[in-house]
Amino acid sequence: MAENLQDDSLDARLRDEAVYIDDAGFTARVVQKLPARRMRYSLRAAILLGLTAVASVIAYVLSGGGWFIAEEVTRFSLLPLPVIWLCAAGATAVVMAGGLAAVMSRTGGRSK
């Protein structure tokens, strides 16, 4: 939190100390002549969502209505308790590693 405040105060100080160079309206004219931002409406997302929904329905029908899920849950619940605990610990480790990888990729591997 203190780092953000320091960065904000540094940004404010740099903006305050920046010297304005009068360009006789050149920047405003250039900005006015820029083409308007085009809105791209892509059907890609709609197509992908539609294909995903169709593929999900096909997989559900071909798998026997999802009955295999109930069978596997029943089979898993009949395992010995230590095995269930190990599976839970493994799943926890995988989720934590994924979260750590996401954070590291977002920060570029740098720490402050």
PDB file of C-alpha atoms in Angstrom:
ATOM      1  CA  MET A   1       0.000   0.000   0.000  1.00  0.00           C
ATOM      2  CA  ALA A   2       2.805   2.399   0.921  1.00  0.00           C
ATOM      3  CA  GLU A   3       4.531   1.613  -2.389  1.00  0.00           C
ATOM      4  CA  ASN A   4       1.407   2.683  -4.307  1.00  0.00           C
ATOM      5  CA  LEU A   5       1.271   5.953  -2.389  1.00  0.00           C
ATOM      6  CA  GLN A   6       4.948   6.557  -3.113  1.00  0.00           C
ATOM      7  CA  ASP A   7       4.417   5.829  -6.821  1.00  0.00           C
ATOM      8  CA  ASP A   8       1.390   8.160  -6.931  1.00  0.00           C
ATOM      9  CA  SER A   9       3.286  10.980  -5.244  1.00  0.00           C
ATOM     10  CA  LEU A  10       6.218  10.466  -7.609  1.00  0.00           C
ATOM     11  CA  ASP A  11       3.884  10.592 -10.632  1.00  0.00           C
ATOM     12  CA  ALA A  12       2.222  13.756  -9.324  1.00  0.00           C
ATOM     13  CA  ARG A  13       5.593  15.393  -8.724  1.00  0.00           C
ATOM     14  CA  LEU A  14       6.830  14.538 -12.215  1.00  0.00           C
ATOM     15  CA  ARG A  15       3.630  15.924 -13.767  1.00  0.00           C
ATOM     16  CA  ASP A  16       3.944  19.130 -11.748  1.00  0.00           C
ATOM     17  CA  GLU A  17       7.564  19.637 -12.772  1.00  0.00           C
ATOM     18  CA  ALA A  18       6.985  18.914 -16.478  1.00  0.00           C
ATOM     19  CA  VAL A  19       7.570  21.965 -18.582  1.00  0.00           C
ATOM     20  CA  TYR A  20       4.795  22.710 -21.096  1.00  0.00           C
ATOM     21  CA  ILE A  21       6.043  23.456 -24.571  1.00  0.00           C
ATOM     22  CA  ASP A  22       3.610  25.528 -26.602  1.00  0.00           C
ATOM     23  CA  ASP A  23       3.116  23.988 -30.018  1.00  0.00           C
ATOM     24  CA  ALA A  24       0.609  26.553 -31.327  1.00  0.00           C
ATOM     25  CA  GLY A  25      -2.217  23.989 -31.349  1.00  0.00           C
ATOM     26  CA  PHE A  26      -0.304  21.400 -33.400  1.00  0.00           C
ATOM     27  CA  THR A  27      -1.141  18.522 -31.060  1.00  0.00           C
ATOM     28  CA  ALA A  28      -4.853  19.381 -31.038  1.00  0.00           C
ATOM     29  CA  ARG A  29      -4.939  19.511 -34.852  1.00  0.00           C
ATOM     30  CA  VAL A  30      -3.199  16.166 -35.169  1.00  0.00           C
ATOM     31  CA  VAL A  31      -5.583  14.538 -32.704  1.00  0.00           C
ATOM     32  CA  GLN A  32      -8.595  15.948 -34.576  1.00  0.00           C
ATOM     33  CA  LYS A  33      -7.344  14.517 -37.871  1.00  0.00           C
ATOM     34  CA  LEU A  34      -6.882  11.031 -36.489  1.00  0.00           C
ATOM     35  CA  PRO A  35      -9.471   8.585 -37.810  1.00  0.00           C
ATOM     36  CA  ALA A  36     -12.303   7.644 -35.470  1.00  0.00           C
ATOM     37  CA  ARG A  37     -11.781   4.452 -33.571  1.00  0.00           C
ATOM     38  CA  ARG A  38     -13.479   1.618 -35.394  1.00  0.00           C
ATOM     39  CA  MET A  39     -15.591  -0.778 -33.403  1.00  0.00           C
ATOM     40  CA  ARG A  40     -14.845  -4.326 -34.452  1.00  0.00           C
ATOM     41  CA  TYR A  41     -17.674  -6.669 -33.786  1.00  0.00           C
ATOM     42  CA  SER A  42     -16.381 -10.161 -34.171  1.00  0.00           C
ATOM     43  CA  LEU A  43     -18.568 -13.205 -34.314  1.00  0.00           C
ATOM     44  CA  ARG A  44     -15.669 -15.309 -33.118  1.00  0.00           C
ATOM     45  CA  ALA A  45     -16.790 -15.340 -29.489  1.00  0.00           C
ATOM     46  CA  ALA A  46     -20.380 -16.228 -30.389  1.00  0.00           C
ATOM     47  CA  ILE A  47     -19.221 -19.018 -32.714  1.00  0.00           C
ATOM     48  CA  LEU A  48     -16.881 -20.456 -30.088  1.00  0.00           C
ATOM     49  CA  LEU A  49     -19.569 -20.350 -27.394  1.00  0.00           C
ATOM     50  CA  GLY A  50     -22.087 -21.984 -29.709  1.00  0.00           C
ATOM     51  CA  LEU A  51     -19.689 -24.741 -30.732  1.00  0.00           C
ATOM     52  CA  THR A  52     -18.791 -25.341 -27.089  1.00  0.00           C
ATOM     53  CA  ALA A  53     -22.443 -25.681 -26.134  1.00  0.00           C
ATOM     54  CA  VAL A  54     -23.125 -28.088 -29.029  1.00  0.00           C
ATOM     55  CA  ALA A  55     -20.037 -30.169 -28.200  1.00  0.00           C
ATOM     56  CA  SER A  56     -21.083 -30.304 -24.533  1.00  0.00           C
ATOM     57  CA  VAL A  57     -24.552 -31.568 -25.435  1.00  0.00           C
ATOM     58  CA  ILE A  58     -23.086 -34.187 -27.782  1.00  0.00           C
ATOM     59  CA  ALA A  59     -20.616 -35.354 -25.121  1.00  0.00           C
ATOM     60  CA  TYR A  60     -23.414 -35.539 -22.538  1.00  0.00           C
ATOM     61  CA  VAL A  61     -25.615 -37.653 -24.819  1.00  0.00           C
ATOM     62  CA  LEU A  62     -22.774 -39.944 -25.912  1.00  0.00           C
ATOM     63  CA  SER A  63     -21.630 -40.494 -22.309  1.00  0.00           C
ATOM     64  CA  GLY A  64     -24.972 -41.940 -21.283  1.00  0.00           C
ATOM     65  CA  GLY A  65     -26.414 -38.827 -19.745  1.00  0.00           C
ATOM     66  CA  GLY A  66     -23.487 -38.208 -17.435  1.00  0.00           C
ATOM     67  CA  TRP A  67     -24.061 -41.441 -15.512  1.00  0.00           C
ATOM     68  CA  PHE A  68     -20.301 -42.059 -15.408  1.00  0.00           C
ATOM     69  CA  ILE A  69     -19.949 -39.126 -13.016  1.00  0.00           C
ATOM     70  CA  ALA A  70     -22.218 -40.742 -10.431  1.00  0.00           C
ATOM     71  CA  GLU A  71     -20.358 -44.025 -10.845  1.00  0.00           C
ATOM     72  CA  GLU A  72     -16.961 -42.397 -10.295  1.00  0.00           C
ATOM     73  CA  VAL A  73     -18.163 -40.433  -7.253  1.00  0.00           C
ATOM     74  CA  THR A  74     -19.435 -43.670  -5.737  1.00  0.00           C
ATOM     75  CA  ARG A  75     -16.164 -45.453  -6.552  1.00  0.00           C
ATOM     76  CA  PHE A  76     -14.141 -42.571  -5.052  1.00  0.00           C
ATOM     77  CA  SER A  77     -16.196 -42.569  -1.850  1.00  0.00           C
ATOM     78  CA  LEU A  78     -15.374 -46.261  -1.327  1.00  0.00           C
ATOM     79  CA  LEU A  79     -11.622 -45.594  -1.273  1.00  0.00           C
ATOM     80  CA  PRO A  80      -9.769 -45.748   2.064  1.00  0.00           C
ATOM     81  CA  LEU A  81      -9.724 -42.438   3.965  1.00  0.00           C
ATOM     82  CA  PRO A  82      -5.920 -41.902   3.714  1.00  0.00           C
ATOM     83  CA  VAL A  83      -6.157 -42.132  -0.089  1.00  0.00           C
ATOM     84  CA  ILE A  84      -8.948 -39.545  -0.114  1.00  0.00           C
ATOM     85  CA  TRP A  85      -6.810 -37.247   2.078  1.00  0.00           C
ATOM     86  CA  LEU A  86      -3.855 -37.674  -0.287  1.00  0.00           C
ATOM     87  CA  CYS A  87      -6.060 -36.833  -3.276  1.00  0.00           C
ATOM     88  CA  ALA A  88      -7.323 -33.722  -1.483  1.00  0.00           C
ATOM     89  CA  ALA A  89      -3.758 -32.672  -0.610  1.00  0.00           C
ATOM     90  CA  GLY A  90      -2.654 -33.248  -4.201  1.00  0.00           C
ATOM     91  CA  ALA A  91      -5.547 -31.206  -5.576  1.00  0.00           C
ATOM     92  CA  THR A  92      -4.721 -28.422  -3.114  1.00  0.00           C
ATOM     93  CA  ALA A  93      -1.080 -28.421  -4.222  1.00  0.00           C
ATOM     94  CA  VAL A  94      -2.086 -28.273  -7.901  1.00  0.00           C
ATOM     95  CA  VAL A  95      -4.456 -25.337  -7.298  1.00  0.00           C
ATOM     96  CA  MET A  96      -1.841 -23.468  -5.233  1.00  0.00           C
ATOM     97  CA  ALA A  97       0.823 -24.055  -7.900  1.00  0.00           C
ATOM     98  CA  GLY A  98      -1.561 -22.764 -10.574  1.00  0.00           C
ATOM     99  CA  GLY A  99      -2.303 -19.658  -8.533  1.00  0.00           C
ATOM    100  CA  LEU A 100       1.381 -19.053  -7.910  1.00  0.00           C
ATOM    101  CA  ALA A 101       2.144 -19.481 -11.613  1.00  0.00           C
ATOM    102  CA  ALA A 102      -0.616 -17.008 -12.498  1.00  0.00           C
ATOM    103  CA  VAL A 103       0.720 -14.430 -10.053  1.00  0.00           C
ATOM    104  CA  MET A 104       4.294 -14.900 -11.209  1.00  0.00           C
ATOM    105  CA  SER A 105       3.324 -14.553 -14.867  1.00  0.00           C
ATOM    106  CA  ARG A 106       1.344 -11.418 -14.126  1.00  0.00           C
ATOM    107  CA  THR A 107       4.168  -9.761 -12.195  1.00  0.00           C
ATOM    108  CA  GLY A 108       6.840 -10.958 -14.603  1.00  0.00           C
ATOM    109  CA  GLY A 109       8.614 -12.869 -11.833  1.00  0.00           C
ATOM    110  CA  ARG A 110       9.663  -9.734  -9.998  1.00  0.00           C
ATOM    111  CA  SER A 111       9.165  -9.272  -6.269  1.00  0.00           C
ATOM    112  CA  LYS A 112       9.170  -6.052  -4.304  1.00  0.00           C
TER     113      LYS A 112
END
